[in-house]
């Protein structure tokens, strides 16, 4: 009999149940999409934010004090200690090696050129797109990965050549263009491109790292190393000093992709080095990610609240239309619990149907968001399905509670007369 009453309710009130079901489906669909994107968005946003450039810098341990003002290094280029280029591939042997997008060594050297307009210049040696190997892994790294805003008019130099780039302001000062030549330290070099960065490099010569080492007379020398890594936003654990942690907490910190923990592992991989985050970039990434997730949470709560209001309105109208039925049930001896159980059973069935449809629609919406915004696939975790069904049930029960509470208080005498 109980099942028959539920079936008849859906059969006779198709429109009311359809409106409530649509409200649940839409609310749950938006919630599914937002939760799916939020749980899979960290790495994707981090990769998008890598267009800001490297977020870690590694320098020699004996040379941790840089003299920089406005991004310009005022320390003599050849002054200070050096890292060993042979140690750089060891970065791919760290615990978070798969989070290292790329790295670019830098070696500034003071040089002279055969031009009256420029006497003492800085030649910056680096990797452009260097092929390296660590163990059995081959990979490519350089400024074309870590400094994506560097723009070249012409061609990029080969890392195994002696070709160079001229910064655009220096090229204009010297009257040089791509395809010409420049004499550096008595040797002629081909200018294959004009570099535009908006920074100090616009007044410098940028060349393969090996050329800078040759001019300096220090094979394998690296002045500083820029590293681009995928990280997670800082929390309370990330800000703690690892020296103050017990072994259990330290293991959790070490195995989390914080900027600080990756910097710690870089220091372990590269002897006599000091690694630290480029704080402005790293903090901005965390702020952007937190705000996007906060916005998604707000959209999810607004959608579920609107869904609950729509369900409440539909259920209130449906129960009011069935007040005579409720009065008859009570007149025949049904108690408040029996009446409430009938309506909650209907709400549960609506929630399950709306939850399944909403989950399917939300999964499609999440995948569309992934393709259109991040140009990648959003992964829908299986554990999300029961969570979404639980959310659908909670929202439906919350929206129906007031209407059902009113139904169980109907006086059978007035209800059978058709009065509220």
mmCIF file with all atom_site columns, N, CA and C in Angstrom, residues 84-121:
data_model
loop_
_atom_site.group_PDB
_atom_site.id
_atom_site.type_symbol
_atom_site.label_atom_id
_atom_site.label_alt_id
_atom_site.label_comp_id
_atom_site.label_asym_id
_atom_site.label_entity_id
_atom_site.label_seq_id
_atom_site.pdbx_PDB_ins_code
_atom_site.Cartn_x
_atom_site.Cartn_y
_atom_site.Cartn_z
_atom_site.occupancy
_atom_site.B_iso_or_equiv
_atom_site.pdbx_formal_charge
_atom_site.auth_seq_id
_atom_site.auth_comp_id
_atom_site.auth_asym_id
_atom_site.auth_atom_id
_atom_site.pdbx_PDB_model_num
ATOM 1   N N  . UNK A 1 84  ? 77.713 23.880 -10.011 1.00 0.00 ? 84  UNK A N  1
ATOM 2   C CA . UNK A 1 84  ? 78.323 23.009 -11.014 1.00 0.00 ? 84  UNK A CA 1
ATOM 3   C C  . UNK A 1 84  ? 77.262 22.557 -12.003 1.00 0.00 ? 84  UNK A C  1
ATOM 4   N N  . UNK A 1 85  ? 77.463 22.845 -13.283 1.00 0.00 ? 85  UNK A N  1
ATOM 5   C CA . UNK A 1 85  ? 76.482 22.487 -14.307 1.00 0.00 ? 85  UNK A CA 1
ATOM 6   C C  . UNK A 1 85  ? 76.214 20.978 -14.321 1.00 0.00 ? 85  UNK A C  1
ATOM 7   N N  . UNK A 1 86  ? 77.205 20.173 -13.996 1.00 0.00 ? 86  UNK A N  1
ATOM 8   C CA . UNK A 1 86  ? 77.044 18.714 -14.021 1.00 0.00 ? 86  UNK A CA 1
ATOM 9   C C  . UNK A 1 86  ? 76.031 18.231 -12.989 1.00 0.00 ? 86  UNK A C  1
ATOM 10  N N  . UNK A 1 87  ? 75.752 19.052 -11.955 1.00 0.00 ? 87  UNK A N  1
ATOM 11  C CA . UNK A 1 87  ? 74.796 18.660 -10.915 1.00 0.00 ? 87  UNK A CA 1
ATOM 12  C C  . UNK A 1 87  ? 73.348 18.953 -11.303 1.00 0.00 ? 87  UNK A C  1
ATOM 13  N N  . UNK A 1 88  ? 73.129 19.767 -12.330 1.00 0.00 ? 88  UNK A N  1
ATOM 14  C CA . UNK A 1 88  ? 71.764 20.215 -12.644 1.00 0.00 ? 88  UNK A CA 1
ATOM 15  C C  . UNK A 1 88  ? 70.822 19.070 -13.013 1.00 0.00 ? 88  UNK A C  1
ATOM 16  N N  . UNK A 1 89  ? 71.239 18.084 -13.828 1.00 0.00 ? 89  UNK A N  1
ATOM 17  C CA . UNK A 1 89  ? 70.302 16.994 -14.153 1.00 0.00 ? 89  UNK A CA 1
ATOM 18  C C  . UNK A 1 89  ? 69.824 16.211 -12.938 1.00 0.00 ? 89  UNK A C  1
ATOM 19  N N  . UNK A 1 90  ? 70.521 16.317 -11.790 1.00 0.00 ? 90  UNK A N  1
ATOM 20  C CA . UNK A 1 90  ? 70.100 15.600 -10.589 1.00 0.00 ? 90  UNK A CA 1
ATOM 21  C C  . UNK A 1 90  ? 68.744 16.068 -10.087 1.00 0.00 ? 90  UNK A C  1
ATOM 22  N N  . UNK A 1 91  ? 68.301 17.234 -10.578 1.00 0.00 ? 91  UNK A N  1
ATOM 23  C CA . UNK A 1 91  ? 66.969 17.733 -10.211 1.00 0.00 ? 91  UNK A CA 1
ATOM 24  C C  . UNK A 1 91  ? 65.911 16.702 -10.571 1.00 0.00 ? 91  UNK A C  1
ATOM 25  N N  . UNK A 1 92  ? 66.128 15.979 -11.673 1.00 0.00 ? 92  UNK A N  1
ATOM 26  C CA . UNK A 1 92  ? 65.172 14.966 -12.107 1.00 0.00 ? 92  UNK A CA 1
ATOM 27  C C  . UNK A 1 92  ? 65.249 13.690 -11.266 1.00 0.00 ? 92  UNK A C  1
ATOM 28  N N  . UNK A 1 93  ? 66.100 13.693 -10.259 1.00 0.00 ? 93  UNK A N  1
ATOM 29  C CA . UNK A 1 93  ? 66.166 12.557 -9.354  1.00 0.00 ? 93  UNK A CA 1
ATOM 30  C C  . UNK A 1 93  ? 65.493 12.830 -8.022  1.00 0.00 ? 93  UNK A C  1
ATOM 31  N N  . UNK A 1 94  ? 64.885 14.015 -7.845  1.00 0.00 ? 94  UNK A N  1
ATOM 32  C CA . UNK A 1 94  ? 64.212 14.355 -6.596  1.00 0.00 ? 94  UNK A CA 1
ATOM 33  C C  . UNK A 1 94  ? 62.843 13.694 -6.530  1.00 0.00 ? 94  UNK A C  1
ATOM 34  N N  . UNK A 1 95  ? 62.257 13.709 -5.336  1.00 0.00 ? 95  UNK A N  1
ATOM 35  C CA . UNK A 1 95  ? 60.938 13.098 -5.117  1.00 0.00 ? 95  UNK A CA 1
ATOM 36  C C  . UNK A 1 95  ? 59.881 13.735 -6.014  1.00 0.00 ? 95  UNK A C  1
ATOM 37  N N  . UNK A 1 96  ? 59.947 15.071 -6.184  1.00 0.00 ? 96  UNK A N  1
ATOM 38  C CA . UNK A 1 96  ? 58.949 15.794 -6.983  1.00 0.00 ? 96  UNK A CA 1
ATOM 39  C C  . UNK A 1 96  ? 59.467 16.112 -8.381  1.00 0.00 ? 96  UNK A C  1
ATOM 40  N N  . UNK A 1 97  ? 60.247 15.186 -8.948  1.00 0.00 ? 97  UNK A N  1
ATOM 41  C CA . UNK A 1 97  ? 60.826 15.415 -10.281 1.00 0.00 ? 97  UNK A CA 1
ATOM 42  C C  . UNK A 1 97  ? 59.753 15.635 -11.348 1.00 0.00 ? 97  UNK A C  1
ATOM 43  N N  . UNK A 1 98  ? 58.606 14.965 -11.208 1.00 0.00 ? 98  UNK A N  1
ATOM 44  C CA . UNK A 1 98  ? 57.551 15.127 -12.219 1.00 0.00 ? 98  UNK A CA 1
ATOM 45  C C  . UNK A 1 98  ? 56.863 16.481 -12.115 1.00 0.00 ? 98  UNK A C  1
ATOM 46  N N  . UNK A 1 99  ? 57.049 17.175 -10.991 1.00 0.00 ? 99  UNK A N  1
ATOM 47  C CA . UNK A 1 99  ? 56.480 18.519 -10.839 1.00 0.00 ? 99  UNK A CA 1
ATOM 48  C C  . UNK A 1 99  ? 57.406 19.603 -11.366 1.00 0.00 ? 99  UNK A C  1
ATOM 49  N N  . UNK A 1 100 ? 58.634 19.239 -11.712 1.00 0.00 ? 100 UNK A N  1
ATOM 50  C CA . UNK A 1 100 ? 59.578 20.219 -12.262 1.00 0.00 ? 100 UNK A CA 1
ATOM 51  C C  . UNK A 1 100 ? 59.286 20.386 -13.748 1.00 0.00 ? 100 UNK A C  1
ATOM 52  N N  . UNK A 1 101 ? 58.709 21.518 -14.108 1.00 0.00 ? 101 UNK A N  1
ATOM 53  C CA . UNK A 1 101 ? 58.369 21.791 -15.508 1.00 0.00 ? 101 UNK A CA 1
ATOM 54  C C  . UNK A 1 101 ? 59.626 22.047 -16.323 1.00 0.00 ? 101 UNK A C  1
ATOM 55  N N  . UNK A 1 102 ? 60.570 22.755 -15.748 1.00 0.00 ? 102 UNK A N  1
ATOM 56  C CA . UNK A 1 102 ? 61.813 23.052 -16.450 1.00 0.00 ? 102 UNK A CA 1
ATOM 57  C C  . UNK A 1 102 ? 62.731 23.882 -15.573 1.00 0.00 ? 102 UNK A C  1
ATOM 58  N N  . UNK A 1 103 ? 63.986 24.020 -15.998 1.00 0.00 ? 103 UNK A N  1
ATOM 59  C CA . UNK A 1 103 ? 64.932 24.874 -15.283 1.00 0.00 ? 103 UNK A CA 1
ATOM 60  C C  . UNK A 1 103 ? 65.886 25.506 -16.290 1.00 0.00 ? 103 UNK A C  1
ATOM 61  N N  . UNK A 1 104 ? 66.427 26.654 -15.908 1.00 0.00 ? 104 UNK A N  1
ATOM 62  C CA . UNK A 1 104 ? 67.319 27.391 -16.801 1.00 0.00 ? 104 UNK A CA 1
ATOM 63  C C  . UNK A 1 104 ? 68.473 27.982 -15.998 1.00 0.00 ? 104 UNK A C  1
ATOM 64  N N  . UNK A 1 105 ? 69.713 27.537 -16.254 1.00 0.00 ? 105 UNK A N  1
ATOM 65  C CA . UNK A 1 105 ? 70.871 28.123 -15.580 1.00 0.00 ? 105 UNK A CA 1
ATOM 66  C C  . UNK A 1 105 ? 71.218 29.470 -16.195 1.00 0.00 ? 105 UNK A C  1
ATOM 67  N N  . UNK A 1 106 ? 71.811 30.326 -15.393 1.00 0.00 ? 106 UNK A N  1
ATOM 68  C CA . UNK A 1 106 ? 72.243 31.644 -15.861 1.00 0.00 ? 106 UNK A CA 1
ATOM 69  C C  . UNK A 1 106 ? 73.688 31.892 -15.447 1.00 0.00 ? 106 UNK A C  1
ATOM 70  N N  . UNK A 1 107 ? 74.470 32.464 -16.374 1.00 0.00 ? 107 UNK A N  1
ATOM 71  C CA . UNK A 1 107 ? 75.860 32.826 -16.076 1.00 0.00 ? 107 UNK A CA 1
ATOM 72  C C  . UNK A 1 107 ? 76.169 34.165 -16.748 1.00 0.00 ? 107 UNK A C  1
ATOM 73  N N  . UNK A 1 108 ? 76.082 35.280 -16.006 1.00 0.00 ? 108 UNK A N  1
ATOM 74  C CA . UNK A 1 108 ? 76.432 36.588 -16.574 1.00 0.00 ? 108 UNK A CA 1
ATOM 75  C C  . UNK A 1 108 ? 77.947 36.799 -16.587 1.00 0.00 ? 108 UNK A C  1
ATOM 76  N N  . UNK A 1 109 ? 78.448 37.350 -17.688 1.00 0.00 ? 109 UNK A N  1
ATOM 77  C CA . UNK A 1 109 ? 79.880 37.581 -17.861 1.00 0.00 ? 109 UNK A CA 1
ATOM 78  C C  . UNK A 1 109 ? 80.082 38.971 -18.451 1.00 0.00 ? 109 UNK A C  1
ATOM 79  N N  . UNK A 1 110 ? 81.040 39.708 -17.942 1.00 0.00 ? 110 UNK A N  1
ATOM 80  C CA . UNK A 1 110 ? 81.387 41.021 -18.514 1.00 0.00 ? 110 UNK A CA 1
ATOM 81  C C  . UNK A 1 110 ? 82.217 40.805 -19.773 1.00 0.00 ? 110 UNK A C  1
ATOM 82  N N  . UNK A 1 111 ? 81.813 41.441 -20.877 1.00 0.00 ? 111 UNK A N  1
ATOM 83  C CA . UNK A 1 111 ? 82.525 41.293 -22.147 1.00 0.00 ? 111 UNK A CA 1
ATOM 84  C C  . UNK A 1 111 ? 82.697 42.653 -22.799 1.00 0.00 ? 111 UNK A C  1
ATOM 85  N N  . UNK A 1 112 ? 83.584 42.696 -23.757 1.00 0.00 ? 112 UNK A N  1
ATOM 86  C CA . UNK A 1 112 ? 83.779 43.900 -24.570 1.00 0.00 ? 112 UNK A CA 1
ATOM 87  C C  . UNK A 1 112 ? 83.457 43.561 -26.016 1.00 0.00 ? 112 UNK A C  1
ATOM 88  N N  . UNK A 1 113 ? 82.945 44.542 -26.744 1.00 0.00 ? 113 UNK A N  1
ATOM 89  C CA . UNK A 1 113 ? 82.622 44.359 -28.153 1.00 0.00 ? 113 UNK A CA 1
ATOM 90  C C  . UNK A 1 113 ? 83.340 45.439 -28.957 1.00 0.00 ? 113 UNK A C  1
ATOM 91  N N  . UNK A 1 114 ? 83.476 45.178 -30.255 1.00 0.00 ? 114 UNK A N  1
ATOM 92  C CA . UNK A 1 114 ? 84.188 46.125 -31.123 1.00 0.00 ? 114 UNK A CA 1
ATOM 93  C C  . UNK A 1 114 ? 83.242 47.204 -31.623 1.00 0.00 ? 114 UNK A C  1
ATOM 94  N N  . UNK A 1 115 ? 82.740 48.003 -30.697 1.00 0.00 ? 115 UNK A N  1
ATOM 95  C CA . UNK A 1 115 ? 81.809 49.067 -31.090 1.00 0.00 ? 115 UNK A CA 1
ATOM 96  C C  . UNK A 1 115 ? 82.019 50.242 -30.148 1.00 0.00 ? 115 UNK A C  1
ATOM 97  N N  . UNK A 1 116 ? 82.124 51.412 -30.718 1.00 0.00 ? 116 UNK A N  1
ATOM 98  C CA . UNK A 1 116 ? 82.371 52.609 -29.907 1.00 0.00 ? 116 UNK A CA 1
ATOM 99  C C  . UNK A 1 116 ? 81.175 52.968 -29.037 1.00 0.00 ? 116 UNK A C  1
ATOM 100 N N  . UNK A 1 117 ? 79.969 52.519 -29.437 1.00 0.00 ? 117 UNK A N  1
ATOM 101 C CA . UNK A 1 117 ? 78.757 52.867 -28.691 1.00 0.00 ? 117 UNK A CA 1
ATOM 102 C C  . UNK A 1 117 ? 78.579 52.017 -27.436 1.00 0.00 ? 117 UNK A C  1
ATOM 103 N N  . UNK A 1 118 ? 79.309 50.935 -27.334 1.00 0.00 ? 118 UNK A N  1
ATOM 104 C CA . UNK A 1 118 ? 79.153 50.056 -26.179 1.00 0.00 ? 118 UNK A CA 1
ATOM 105 C C  . UNK A 1 118 ? 80.499 49.430 -25.843 1.00 0.00 ? 118 UNK A C  1
ATOM 106 N N  . UNK A 1 119 ? 80.985 49.753 -24.666 1.00 0.00 ? 119 UNK A N  1
ATOM 107 C CA . UNK A 1 119 ? 82.290 49.231 -24.270 1.00 0.00 ? 119 UNK A CA 1
ATOM 108 C C  . UNK A 1 119 ? 82.126 47.957 -23.436 1.00 0.00 ? 119 UNK A C  1
ATOM 109 N N  . UNK A 1 120 ? 81.692 48.124 -22.203 1.00 0.00 ? 120 UNK A N  1
ATOM 110 C CA . UNK A 1 120 ? 81.536 46.983 -21.299 1.00 0.00 ? 120 UNK A CA 1
ATOM 111 C C  . UNK A 1 120 ? 80.073 46.550 -21.275 1.00 0.00 ? 120 UNK A C  1
ATOM 112 N N  . UNK A 1 121 ? 79.829 45.337 -21.684 1.00 0.00 ? 121 UNK A N  1
ATOM 113 C CA . UNK A 1 121 ? 78.476 44.788 -21.734 1.00 0.00 ? 121 UNK A CA 1
ATOM 114 C C  . UNK A 1 121 ? 78.422 43.497 -20.925 1.00 0.00 ? 121 UNK A C  1
#
